[in-house]
Tab-separated table of N, CA and C in Angstrom:
chain	number	residue	atom	x	y	z
A	1450	MET	N	0.803	-1.189	0.028
A	1450	MET	CA	0.012	-0.030	-0.002
A	1450	MET	C	0.870	1.234	-0.022
A	1451	LEU	N	1.954	1.234	0.742
A	1451	LEU	CA	2.856	2.371	0.831
A	1451	LEU	C	3.491	2.649	-0.570
A	1452	VAL	N	3.846	1.621	-1.281
A	1452	VAL	CA	4.420	1.782	-2.607
A	1452	VAL	C	3.411	2.373	-3.527
A	1453	LYS	N	2.183	1.921	-3.506
A	1453	LYS	CA	1.153	2.419	-4.411
A	1453	LYS	C	0.804	3.879	-4.132
A	1454	GLU	N	0.713	4.168	-2.857
A	1454	GLU	CA	0.372	5.569	-2.513
A	1454	GLU	C	1.518	6.555	-2.684
A	1455	ARG	N	2.728	6.102	-2.513
A	1455	ARG	CA	3.841	6.967	-2.731
A	1455	ARG	C	4.102	7.210	-4.197
A	1456	SER	N	3.754	6.147	-5.015
A	1456	SER	CA	3.999	6.292	-6.480
A	1456	SER	C	3.180	7.398	-7.159
A	1457	VAL	N	1.993	7.707	-6.501
A	1457	VAL	CA	1.172	8.748	-7.033
A	1457	VAL	C	1.266	10.060	-6.171
A	1458	ASN	N	2.351	10.123	-5.374
A	1458	ASN	CA	2.668	11.282	-4.531
A	1458	ASN	C	1.483	11.749	-3.656
A	1459	MET	N	0.902	10.758	-2.944
A	1459	MET	CA	-0.181	11.125	-2.097
A	1459	MET	C	0.362	11.828	-0.813
A	1460	TYR	N	1.555	11.447	-0.363
A	1460	TYR	CA	2.207	12.140	0.762
A	1460	TYR	C	3.688	11.816	0.755
A	1461	LYS	N	4.427	12.607	1.553
A	1461	LYS	CA	5.901	12.369	1.655
A	1461	LYS	C	6.232	11.179	2.503
A	1462	LEU	N	7.347	10.527	2.223
A	1462	LEU	CA	7.749	9.414	3.097
A	1462	LEU	C	7.964	9.765	4.508
A	1463	SER	N	8.513	10.993	4.728
A	1463	SER	CA	8.780	11.436	6.049
A	1463	SER	C	7.518	11.609	6.855
A	1464	ALA	N	6.406	12.024	6.267
A	1464	ALA	CA	5.189	12.166	6.936
A	1464	ALA	C	4.625	10.795	7.306
A	1465	TYR	N	4.680	9.883	6.389
A	1465	TYR	CA	4.255	8.494	6.597
A	1465	TYR	C	5.101	7.865	7.800
A	1466	PHE	N	6.397	8.055	7.669
A	1466	PHE	CA	7.296	7.418	8.682
A	1466	PHE	C	7.071	7.975	10.141
A	1467	ILE	N	6.956	9.262	10.209
A	1467	ILE	CA	6.709	9.870	11.543
A	1467	ILE	C	5.353	9.437	12.086
A	1468	ALA	N	4.315	9.414	11.221
A	1468	ALA	CA	3.011	8.950	11.661
A	1468	ALA	C	3.060	7.507	12.111
A	1469	ARG	N	3.767	6.673	11.368
A	1469	ARG	CA	3.845	5.288	11.694
A	1469	ARG	C	4.573	5.041	13.028
A	1470	ILE	N	5.637	5.733	13.216
A	1470	ILE	CA	6.414	5.595	14.509
A	1470	ILE	C	5.546	6.040	15.709
A	1471	THR	N	4.933	7.176	15.596
A	1471	THR	CA	4.171	7.773	16.759
A	1471	THR	C	2.904	6.919	17.023
A	1472	THR	N	2.237	6.398	16.011
A	1472	THR	CA	1.059	5.587	16.297
A	1472	THR	C	1.416	4.187	16.760
A	1473	ASP	N	2.471	3.567	16.265
A	1473	ASP	CA	2.927	2.327	16.739
A	1473	ASP	C	3.434	2.388	18.172
A	1474	LEU	N	4.086	3.479	18.464
A	1474	LEU	CA	4.715	3.666	19.803
A	1474	LEU	C	3.763	3.537	20.972
A	1475	LEU	N	2.541	4.197	20.837
A	1475	LEU	CA	1.633	4.171	21.864
A	1475	LEU	C	1.029	2.763	22.071
A	1476	LEU	N	0.796	2.050	20.994
A	1476	LEU	CA	0.298	0.644	21.130
A	1476	LEU	C	1.384	-0.276	21.641
A	1477	ASP	N	2.641	-0.067	21.264
A	1477	ASP	CA	3.761	-0.903	21.658
A	1477	ASP	C	4.157	-0.686	23.134
A	1478	LEU	N	3.734	0.359	23.753
A	1478	LEU	CA	4.129	0.689	25.142
A	1478	LEU	C	3.134	0.299	26.173
A	1479	VAL	N	1.857	0.188	25.791
A	1479	VAL	CA	0.799	-0.073	26.810
A	1479	VAL	C	0.899	-1.373	27.459
A	1480	LEU	N	1.013	-2.447	26.695
A	1480	LEU	CA	1.120	-3.834	27.245
A	1480	LEU	C	2.346	-4.041	28.028
A	1481	PRO	N	3.547	-3.692	27.564
A	1481	PRO	CA	4.716	-3.840	28.442
A	1481	PRO	C	4.688	-3.101	29.739
A	1482	VAL	N	4.090	-1.953	29.738
A	1482	VAL	CA	4.009	-1.153	30.960
A	1482	VAL	C	3.020	-1.816	31.915
A	1483	THR	N	1.914	-2.292	31.394
A	1483	THR	CA	0.961	-2.980	32.230
A	1483	THR	C	1.639	-4.272	32.831
A	1484	PHE	N	2.368	-4.997	31.989
A	1484	PHE	CA	3.023	-6.172	32.454
A	1484	PHE	C	4.027	-5.939	33.504
A	1485	LEU	N	4.790	-4.879	33.319
A	1485	LEU	CA	5.818	-4.480	34.285
A	1485	LEU	C	5.229	-4.060	35.623
A	1486	VAL	N	4.197	-3.326	35.533
A	1486	VAL	CA	3.570	-2.880	36.828
A	1486	VAL	C	3.097	-4.060	37.619
A	1487	ILE	N	2.551	-5.084	36.990
A	1487	ILE	CA	2.081	-6.276	37.714
A	1487	ILE	C	3.230	-7.148	38.146
A	1488	VAL	N	4.184	-7.509	37.321
A	1488	VAL	CA	5.287	-8.375	37.588
A	1488	VAL	C	6.296	-7.789	38.562
A	1489	TYR	N	6.543	-6.425	38.414
A	1489	TYR	CA	7.547	-5.869	39.275
A	1489	TYR	C	7.368	-6.108	40.777
A	1490	PHE	N	6.135	-5.887	41.168
A	1490	PHE	CA	5.832	-6.098	42.560
A	1490	PHE	C	5.643	-7.582	43.011
A	1491	MET	N	5.280	-8.387	42.113
A	1491	MET	CA	5.137	-9.792	42.398
A	1491	MET	C	6.397	-10.516	42.684
A	1492	VAL	N	7.452	-10.123	41.962
A	1492	VAL	CA	8.753	-10.898	42.078
A	1492	VAL	C	9.650	-10.250	43.223
A	1493	GLY	N	9.235	-9.204	43.752
A	1493	GLY	CA	9.955	-8.707	44.970
A	1493	GLY	C	11.262	-7.874	44.607
A	1494	LEU	N	11.162	-7.132	43.557
A	1494	LEU	CA	12.342	-6.254	43.218
A	1494	LEU	C	12.363	-5.095	44.109
A	1495	LYS	N	13.283	-4.233	43.978
A	1495	LYS	CA	13.453	-3.071	44.919
A	1495	LYS	C	12.206	-2.253	44.981
A	1496	LEU	N	11.666	-2.111	46.115
A	1496	LEU	CA	10.432	-1.347	46.305
A	1496	LEU	C	10.650	0.119	46.605
A	1497	THR	N	11.426	0.764	45.751
A	1497	THR	CA	11.637	2.224	45.827
A	1497	THR	C	11.105	2.866	44.499
A	1498	PHE	N	10.615	4.100	44.626
A	1498	PHE	CA	10.125	4.801	43.413
A	1498	PHE	C	11.230	4.916	42.405
A	1499	ASN	N	12.472	5.259	42.917
A	1499	ASN	CA	13.641	5.454	41.996
A	1499	ASN	C	13.888	4.183	41.184
A	1500	ALA	N	13.976	3.023	41.892
A	1500	ALA	CA	14.331	1.753	41.177
A	1500	ALA	C	13.187	1.406	40.182
A	1501	PHE	N	11.931	1.554	40.630
A	1501	PHE	CA	10.845	1.270	39.684
A	1501	PHE	C	10.855	2.167	38.477
A	1502	SER	N	11.012	3.450	38.659
A	1502	SER	CA	11.057	4.421	37.572
A	1502	SER	C	12.153	4.138	36.578
A	1503	LEU	N	13.372	3.871	37.125
A	1503	LEU	CA	14.497	3.555	36.237
A	1503	LEU	C	14.307	2.184	35.533
A	1504	THR	N	13.677	1.241	36.146
A	1504	THR	CA	13.401	-0.019	35.483
A	1504	THR	C	12.390	0.247	34.303
A	1505	LEU	N	11.283	1.005	34.665
A	1505	LEU	CA	10.319	1.360	33.646
A	1505	LEU	C	10.947	2.076	32.443
A	1506	LEU	N	11.813	3.007	32.685
A	1506	LEU	CA	12.489	3.779	31.628
A	1506	LEU	C	13.425	2.832	30.788
A	1507	THR	N	14.094	1.897	31.485
A	1507	THR	CA	14.952	0.959	30.787
A	1507	THR	C	14.100	0.062	29.846
A	1508	ILE	N	13.005	-0.445	30.362
A	1508	ILE	CA	12.174	-1.362	29.556
A	1508	ILE	C	11.573	-0.467	28.393
A	1509	LEU	N	11.150	0.707	28.590
A	1509	LEU	CA	10.644	1.513	27.520
A	1509	LEU	C	11.674	1.782	26.446
A	1510	LEU	N	12.906	2.074	26.892
A	1510	LEU	CA	14.033	2.343	25.956
A	1510	LEU	C	14.334	1.075	25.178
A	1511	SER	N	14.229	-0.056	25.779
A	1511	SER	CA	14.508	-1.320	25.140
A	1511	SER	C	13.397	-1.595	24.042
A	1512	ILE	N	12.114	-1.331	24.408
A	1512	ILE	CA	11.035	-1.529	23.520
A	1512	ILE	C	11.127	-0.627	22.288
A	1513	ILE	N	11.499	0.538	22.538
A	1513	ILE	CA	11.651	1.598	21.416
A	1513	ILE	C	12.750	1.140	20.559
A	1514	ALA	N	13.828	0.702	21.027
A	1514	ALA	CA	14.952	0.191	20.247
A	1514	ALA	C	14.554	-0.988	19.480
A	1515	ALA	N	13.902	-1.914	20.029
A	1515	ALA	CA	13.434	-3.129	19.362
A	1515	ALA	C	12.452	-2.825	18.277
A	1516	GLN	N	11.593	-1.808	18.517
A	1516	GLN	CA	10.667	-1.422	17.455
A	1516	GLN	C	11.404	-0.865	16.294
A	1517	GLY	N	12.440	-0.073	16.563
A	1517	GLY	CA	13.325	0.479	15.515
A	1517	GLY	C	14.006	-0.582	14.689
A	1518	LEU	N	14.456	-1.611	15.382
A	1518	LEU	CA	15.091	-2.736	14.721
A	1518	LEU	C	14.084	-3.486	13.840
A	1519	GLY	N	12.917	-3.611	14.328
A	1519	GLY	CA	11.818	-4.306	13.569
A	1519	GLY	C	11.504	-3.482	12.282
A	1520	LEU	N	11.352	-2.212	12.404
A	1520	LEU	CA	11.103	-1.241	11.291
A	1520	LEU	C	12.205	-1.422	10.305
A	1521	ALA	N	13.479	-1.412	10.726
A	1521	ALA	CA	14.608	-1.436	9.815
A	1521	ALA	C	14.603	-2.790	9.050
A	1522	ILE	N	14.375	-3.889	9.765
A	1522	ILE	CA	14.353	-5.181	9.090
A	1522	ILE	C	13.212	-5.308	8.115
A	1523	GLY	N	12.041	-4.840	8.505
A	1523	GLY	CA	10.893	-4.844	7.614
A	1523	GLY	C	11.104	-4.002	6.384
A	1524	ALA	N	11.703	-2.838	6.570
A	1524	ALA	CA	11.901	-1.934	5.421
A	1524	ALA	C	12.994	-2.508	4.513
A	1525	ALA	N	13.943	-3.208	5.060
A	1525	ALA	CA	15.064	-3.753	4.302
A	1525	ALA	C	14.559	-4.866	3.291
A	1526	PHE	N	13.655	-5.692	3.822
A	1526	PHE	CA	13.273	-6.881	2.990
A	1526	PHE	C	11.970	-6.732	2.225
A	1527	MET	N	10.987	-6.081	2.869
A	1527	MET	CA	9.688	-5.810	2.274
A	1527	MET	C	8.995	-7.140	1.833
A	1528	ASP	N	9.468	-8.243	2.514
A	1528	ASP	CA	8.830	-9.512	2.322
A	1528	ASP	C	8.701	-10.169	3.670
A	1529	VAL	N	7.490	-10.579	4.040
A	1529	VAL	CA	7.271	-11.020	5.442
A	1529	VAL	C	8.091	-12.213	5.860
A	1530	LYS	N	8.197	-13.201	4.925
A	1530	LYS	CA	8.943	-14.464	5.248
A	1530	LYS	C	10.414	-14.170	5.397
A	1531	LYS	N	10.970	-13.390	4.520
A	1531	LYS	CA	12.353	-13.071	4.591
A	1531	LYS	C	12.695	-12.221	5.842
A	1532	ALA	N	11.909	-11.293	6.087
A	1532	ALA	CA	12.032	-10.365	7.253
A	1532	ALA	C	11.920	-11.138	8.584
A	1533	THR	N	10.958	-12.025	8.643
A	1533	THR	CA	10.750	-12.857	9.881
A	1533	THR	C	11.928	-13.797	10.134
A	1534	THR	N	12.438	-14.366	9.062
A	1534	THR	CA	13.551	-15.220	9.187
A	1534	THR	C	14.834	-14.465	9.673
A	1535	PHE	N	15.022	-13.384	8.962
A	1535	PHE	CA	16.241	-12.534	9.387
A	1535	PHE	C	16.145	-12.084	10.798
A	1536	ALA	N	14.938	-11.534	11.185
A	1536	ALA	CA	14.747	-10.981	12.477
A	1536	ALA	C	14.933	-12.130	13.574
A	1537	SER	N	14.440	-13.310	13.306
A	1537	SER	CA	14.632	-14.393	14.226
A	1537	SER	C	16.090	-14.691	14.451
A	1538	VAL	N	16.877	-14.657	13.356
A	1538	VAL	CA	18.312	-14.993	13.507
A	1538	VAL	C	18.985	-13.912	14.234
A	1539	ILE	N	18.655	-12.665	13.944
A	1539	ILE	CA	19.313	-11.484	14.650
A	1539	ILE	C	18.916	-11.481	16.119
A	1540	LEU	N	17.649	-11.592	16.411
A	1540	LEU	CA	17.252	-11.570	17.834
A	1540	LEU	C	17.789	-12.712	18.662
A	1541	MET	N	17.873	-13.918	18.081
A	1541	MET	CA	18.499	-15.057	18.736
A	1541	MET	C	19.986	-14.802	18.991
A	1542	THR	N	20.613	-14.206	18.060
A	1542	THR	CA	22.064	-13.956	18.163
A	1542	THR	C	22.203	-12.872	19.297
A	1543	PHE	N	21.360	-11.837	19.339
A	1543	PHE	CA	21.412	-10.889	20.367
A	1543	PHE	C	21.163	-11.494	21.732
A	1544	MET	N	20.169	-12.338	21.837
A	1544	MET	CA	19.854	-12.924	23.087
A	1544	MET	C	20.976	-13.863	23.630
A	1545	LEU	N	21.540	-14.609	22.752
A	1545	LEU	CA	22.589	-15.572	23.176
A	1545	LEU	C	23.883	-14.816	23.536
A	1546	SER	N	24.172	-13.774	22.767
A	1546	SER	CA	25.439	-13.083	23.137
A	1546	SER	C	25.242	-11.965	24.235
A	1547	GLY	N	23.989	-11.778	24.637
A	1547	GLY	CA	23.773	-10.710	25.605
A	1547	GLY	C	24.242	-10.974	27.039
A	1548	GLY	N	24.607	-12.239	27.328
A	1548	GLY	CA	25.130	-12.498	28.750
A	1548	GLY	C	24.194	-13.082	29.737
A	1549	PHE	N	22.879	-13.196	29.367
A	1549	PHE	CA	21.965	-13.755	30.334
A	1549	PHE	C	21.864	-15.248	30.186
A	1550	PHE	N	21.777	-15.782	28.925
A	1550	PHE	CA	21.667	-17.265	28.728
A	1550	PHE	C	23.001	-17.889	28.657
A	1551	VAL	N	23.949	-17.228	28.021
A	1551	VAL	CA	25.348	-17.743	27.923
A	1551	VAL	C	26.361	-16.794	28.419
A	1552	GLN	N	27.128	-17.128	29.466
A	1552	GLN	CA	28.080	-16.217	30.029
A	1552	GLN	C	29.377	-16.257	29.335
A	1553	GLU	N	29.727	-17.406	28.722
A	1553	GLU	CA	31.035	-17.586	28.076
A	1553	GLU	C	30.762	-17.605	26.598
A	1554	VAL	N	30.713	-16.408	25.958
A	1554	VAL	CA	30.572	-16.276	24.532
A	1554	VAL	C	31.875	-16.458	23.857
A	1555	PRO	N	31.942	-17.250	22.757
A	1555	PRO	CA	33.265	-17.442	22.067
A	1555	PRO	C	33.844	-16.178	21.626
A	1556	ALA	N	35.184	-16.068	21.612
A	1556	ALA	CA	35.852	-14.833	21.380
A	1556	ALA	C	35.512	-14.217	20.007
A	1557	PHE	N	35.366	-15.060	19.031
A	1557	PHE	CA	35.079	-14.509	17.682
A	1557	PHE	C	33.740	-13.884	17.556
A	1558	MET	N	32.839	-14.092	18.574
A	1558	MET	CA	31.506	-13.581	18.547
A	1558	MET	C	31.265	-12.531	19.729
A	1559	SER	N	32.352	-12.262	20.521
A	1559	SER	CA	32.118	-11.456	21.666
A	1559	SER	C	31.747	-9.953	21.331
A	1560	TRP	N	32.083	-9.496	20.177
A	1560	TRP	CA	31.753	-8.122	19.820
A	1560	TRP	C	30.267	-7.955	19.514
A	1561	VAL	N	29.544	-9.021	19.302
A	1561	VAL	CA	28.110	-8.950	19.033
A	1561	VAL	C	27.310	-8.398	20.231
A	1562	ARG	N	27.793	-8.638	21.411
A	1562	ARG	CA	27.083	-8.180	22.603
A	1562	ARG	C	26.986	-6.638	22.660
A	1563	TYR	N	27.890	-5.969	22.057
A	1563	TYR	CA	27.959	-4.515	22.130
A	1563	TYR	C	26.902	-3.887	21.191
A	1564	ILE	N	26.389	-4.659	20.200
A	1564	ILE	CA	25.346	-4.085	19.336
A	1564	ILE	C	24.051	-4.752	19.758
A	1565	SER	N	23.959	-5.540	20.838
A	1565	SER	CA	22.799	-6.259	21.301
A	1565	SER	C	21.935	-5.376	22.171
A	1566	ILE	N	20.613	-5.281	21.838
A	1566	ILE	CA	19.686	-4.594	22.705
A	1566	ILE	C	19.615	-5.328	24.019
A	1567	ASN	N	19.602	-6.618	24.003
A	1567	ASN	CA	19.475	-7.441	25.181
A	1567	ASN	C	20.638	-7.128	26.173
A	1568	TYR	N	21.818	-7.095	25.682
A	1568	TYR	CA	22.973	-6.900	26.541
A	1568	TYR	C	22.928	-5.599	27.307
A	1569	HIS	N	22.572	-4.486	26.634
A	1569	HIS	CA	22.584	-3.181	27.356
A	1569	HIS	C	21.362	-3.083	28.262
A	1570	THR	N	20.248	-3.699	27.867
A	1570	THR	CA	19.031	-3.666	28.762
A	1570	THR	C	19.340	-4.549	30.072
A	1571	TYR	N	19.949	-5.668	29.818
A	1571	TYR	CA	20.276	-6.602	30.950
A	1571	TYR	C	21.291	-5.893	31.926
A	1572	ARG	N	22.247	-5.220	31.382
A	1572	ARG	CA	23.239	-4.464	32.192
A	1572	ARG	C	22.583	-3.305	32.967
A	1573	LEU	N	21.692	-2.588	32.332
A	1573	LEU	CA	20.990	-1.542	33.045
A	1573	LEU	C	20.116	-2.047	34.186
A	1574	LEU	N	19.352	-3.098	33.851
A	1574	LEU	CA	18.524	-3.706	34.902
A	1574	LEU	C	19.333	-4.295	36.063
A	1575	LEU	N	20.466	-4.820	35.786
A	1575	LEU	CA	21.314	-5.252	36.868
A	1575	LEU	C	21.818	-4.162	37.695
A	1576	LYS	N	22.229	-3.079	37.035
A	1576	LYS	CA	22.677	-1.913	37.791
A	1576	LYS	C	21.616	-1.326	38.657
A	1577	ILE	N	20.364	-1.277	38.160
A	1577	ILE	CA	19.277	-0.739	38.954
A	1577	ILE	C	18.974	-1.541	40.190
A	1578	GLN	N	18.886	-2.829	40.003
A	1578	GLN	CA	18.523	-3.748	41.071
A	1578	GLN	C	19.557	-4.191	42.011
A	1579	PHE	N	20.787	-4.291	41.476
A	1579	PHE	CA	21.944	-4.896	42.280
A	1579	PHE	C	23.129	-3.978	42.227
A	1580	LYS	N	23.022	-2.789	42.684
A	1580	LYS	CA	24.136	-1.836	42.621
A	1580	LYS	C	25.314	-2.408	43.523
A	1581	SER	N	25.019	-3.210	44.457
A	1581	SER	CA	26.096	-3.646	45.350
A	1581	SER	C	26.843	-4.874	44.739
A	1582	LEU	N	26.381	-5.406	43.628
A	1582	LEU	CA	27.036	-6.546	42.953
A	1582	LEU	C	28.285	-6.076	42.271
A	1583	ARG	N	29.467	-6.455	42.739
A	1583	ARG	CA	30.647	-6.009	42.140
A	1583	ARG	C	31.586	-7.269	42.018
A	1584	ASN	N	32.192	-7.346	40.731
A	1584	ASN	CA	33.189	-8.418	40.491
A	1584	ASN	C	32.678	-9.814	40.796
A	1585	SER	N	31.429	-10.113	40.460
A	1585	SER	CA	30.952	-11.438	40.628
A	1585	SER	C	31.369	-12.344	39.472
A	1586	LYS	N	31.069	-13.612	39.562
A	1586	LYS	CA	31.418	-14.423	38.456
A	1586	LYS	C	30.609	-14.188	37.145
A	1587	TYR	N	29.611	-13.396	37.309
A	1587	TYR	CA	28.795	-13.059	36.098
A	1587	TYR	C	29.215	-11.724	35.593
A	1588	GLY	N	30.230	-11.105	36.064
A	1588	GLY	CA	30.717	-9.796	35.586
A	1588	GLY	C	30.433	-8.718	36.702
A	1589	SER	N	31.150	-7.634	36.529
A	1589	SER	CA	30.953	-6.576	37.513
A	1589	SER	C	29.903	-5.623	37.059
A	1590	VAL	N	29.287	-4.966	38.115
A	1590	VAL	CA	28.278	-4.006	37.865
A	1590	VAL	C	28.768	-2.725	38.518
A	1591	ASP	N	29.114	-1.675	37.643
A	1591	ASP	CA	29.553	-0.447	38.182
A	1591	ASP	C	28.390	0.495	38.269
A	1592	ASP	N	28.581	1.703	38.844
A	1592	ASP	CA	27.487	2.567	39.126
A	1592	ASP	C	27.090	3.406	37.888
A	1593	SER	N	28.045	3.589	36.953
A	1593	SER	CA	27.748	4.469	35.815
A	1593	SER	C	26.998	3.733	34.742
A	1594	SER	N	25.973	4.276	34.247
A	1594	SER	CA	25.123	3.671	33.227
A	1594	SER	C	25.136	4.398	31.934
A	1595	GLY	N	26.036	5.376	31.788
A	1595	GLY	CA	26.071	6.177	30.587
A	1595	GLY	C	26.346	5.450	29.344
A	1596	VAL	N	27.230	4.470	29.369
A	1596	VAL	CA	27.580	3.634	28.136
A	1596	VAL	C	26.342	2.946	27.643
A	1597	GLU	N	25.641	2.231	28.618
A	1597	GLU	CA	24.457	1.442	28.159
A	1597	GLU	C	23.362	2.359	27.663
A	1598	VAL	N	23.074	3.473	28.362
A	1598	VAL	CA	22.016	4.353	27.929
A	1598	VAL	C	22.346	5.004	26.546
A	1599	GLY	N	23.607	5.352	26.437
A	1599	GLY	CA	24.118	5.943	25.164
A	1599	GLY	C	23.997	4.972	24.074
A	1600	ALA	N	24.369	3.755	24.245
A	1600	ALA	CA	24.265	2.713	23.252
A	1600	ALA	C	22.810	2.488	22.868
A	1601	MET	N	21.868	2.460	23.847
A	1601	MET	CA	20.494	2.267	23.588
A	1601	MET	C	19.939	3.468	22.779
A	1602	LEU	N	20.313	4.638	23.182
A	1602	LEU	CA	19.858	5.848	22.373
A	1602	LEU	C	20.440	5.843	20.950
A	1603	VAL	N	21.616	5.439	20.753
A	1603	VAL	CA	22.161	5.290	19.369
A	1603	VAL	C	21.385	4.223	18.609
A	1604	MET	N	20.924	3.135	19.254
A	1604	MET	CA	20.186	2.144	18.569
A	1604	MET	C	18.777	2.681	18.255
A	1605	VAL	N	18.116	3.411	19.159
A	1605	VAL	CA	16.811	3.973	18.926
A	1605	VAL	C	16.883	4.831	17.694
A	1606	ILE	N	17.804	5.750	17.602
A	1606	ILE	CA	17.900	6.664	16.519
A	1606	ILE	C	18.448	5.949	15.297
A	1607	GLY	N	19.472	5.181	15.403
A	1607	GLY	CA	20.093	4.571	14.273
A	1607	GLY	C	19.192	3.577	13.513
A	1608	TYR	N	18.511	2.698	14.236
A	1608	TYR	CA	17.614	1.831	13.566
A	1608	TYR	C	16.461	2.571	12.755
A	1609	ARG	N	16.009	3.623	13.373
A	1609	ARG	CA	14.971	4.387	12.607
A	1609	ARG	C	15.495	5.107	11.425
A	1610	VAL	N	16.673	5.595	11.533
A	1610	VAL	CA	17.312	6.300	10.367
A	1610	VAL	C	17.586	5.229	9.252
A	1611	LEU	N	18.052	4.078	9.658
A	1611	LEU	CA	18.221	2.991	8.728
A	1611	LEU	C	16.941	2.610	8.008
A	1612	ALA	N	15.903	2.420	8.790
A	1612	ALA	CA	14.653	2.078	8.287
A	1612	ALA	C	14.104	3.120	7.273
A	1613	TYR	N	14.337	4.401	7.591
A	1613	TYR	CA	13.912	5.493	6.707
A	1613	TYR	C	14.715	5.441	5.378
A	1614	PHE	N	15.951	5.175	5.407
A	1614	PHE	CA	16.791	5.101	4.212
A	1614	PHE	C	16.448	3.836	3.335
A	1615	PHE	N	16.132	2.724	4.031
A	1615	PHE	CA	15.676	1.509	3.294
A	1615	PHE	C	14.379	1.879	2.591
A	1616	LEU	N	13.453	2.568	3.243
A	1616	LEU	CA	12.165	2.884	2.537
A	1616	LEU	C	12.440	3.872	1.467
A	1617	ARG	N	13.403	4.764	1.664
A	1617	ARG	CA	13.681	5.755	0.607
A	1617	ARG	C	14.254	5.108	-0.607
A	1618	LYS	N	14.943	4.043	-0.513
A	1618	LYS	CA	15.573	3.330	-1.625
A	1618	LYS	C	14.593	2.338	-2.268
A	1619	MET	N	13.387	2.251	-1.673
A	1619	MET	CA	12.413	1.273	-2.267
A	1619	MET	C	11.967	1.716	-3.610
A	1620	LYS	N	11.873	0.763	-4.512
A	1620	LYS	CA	11.402	1.072	-5.858
A	1620	LYS	C	9.931	1.396	-5.907
A	1621	LEU	N	9.620	2.504	-6.534
A	1621	LEU	CA	8.231	2.866	-6.626
A	1621	LEU	C	7.637	2.360	-7.982
A	1622	ARG	N	6.408	2.013	-7.948
A	1622	ARG	CA	5.717	1.571	-9.196
A	1622	ARG	C	5.449	2.803	-10.052
A	1623	THR	N	5.628	2.565	-11.350
A	1623	THR	CA	5.300	3.677	-12.280
A	1623	THR	C	3.886	3.394	-12.830
A	1624	SER	N	3.049	4.376	-12.770
A	1624	SER	CA	1.665	4.192	-13.262
A	1624	SER	C	1.639	4.179	-14.789
A	1625	THR	N	1.028	3.146	-15.291
A	1625	THR	CA	0.897	3.052	-16.743
A	1625	THR	C	-0.533	2.999	-17.241
């Protein structure tokens, strides 16, 4: 539908893209926030307003970055089967290299964790809940979170810019 509407110049791609991001964002945030509010207090995490707020912000940042990744993959392939397959491979790689499921990632793959949404989200959540955890066998948790937040913000913006450029390069149908 986007290809057909853009081929007859119904609207600019930037208008479509901004509208798509803002409308999807509201729907993509409601269920995770509801889930977090319920689960956070059930599992006995830190019962302070600061810890809950930071956890909520971390989850929201993770969701927005994941949404951007999904947009970029969808715009790159424009085929549901190919996009789904590629997204599954990428997300599984991110999950396995993120440090939660596998602590000993092979050296040739260790760089993947730094581009993983899961890795930065996991580190931020550890720092929020377990600030006293230092130099454990699962890695150290320092007090500064600037690197993780910065990486997540770069992913939020970068994936969306990438999706926009993929859509820009999309071939438009010529009306005959």
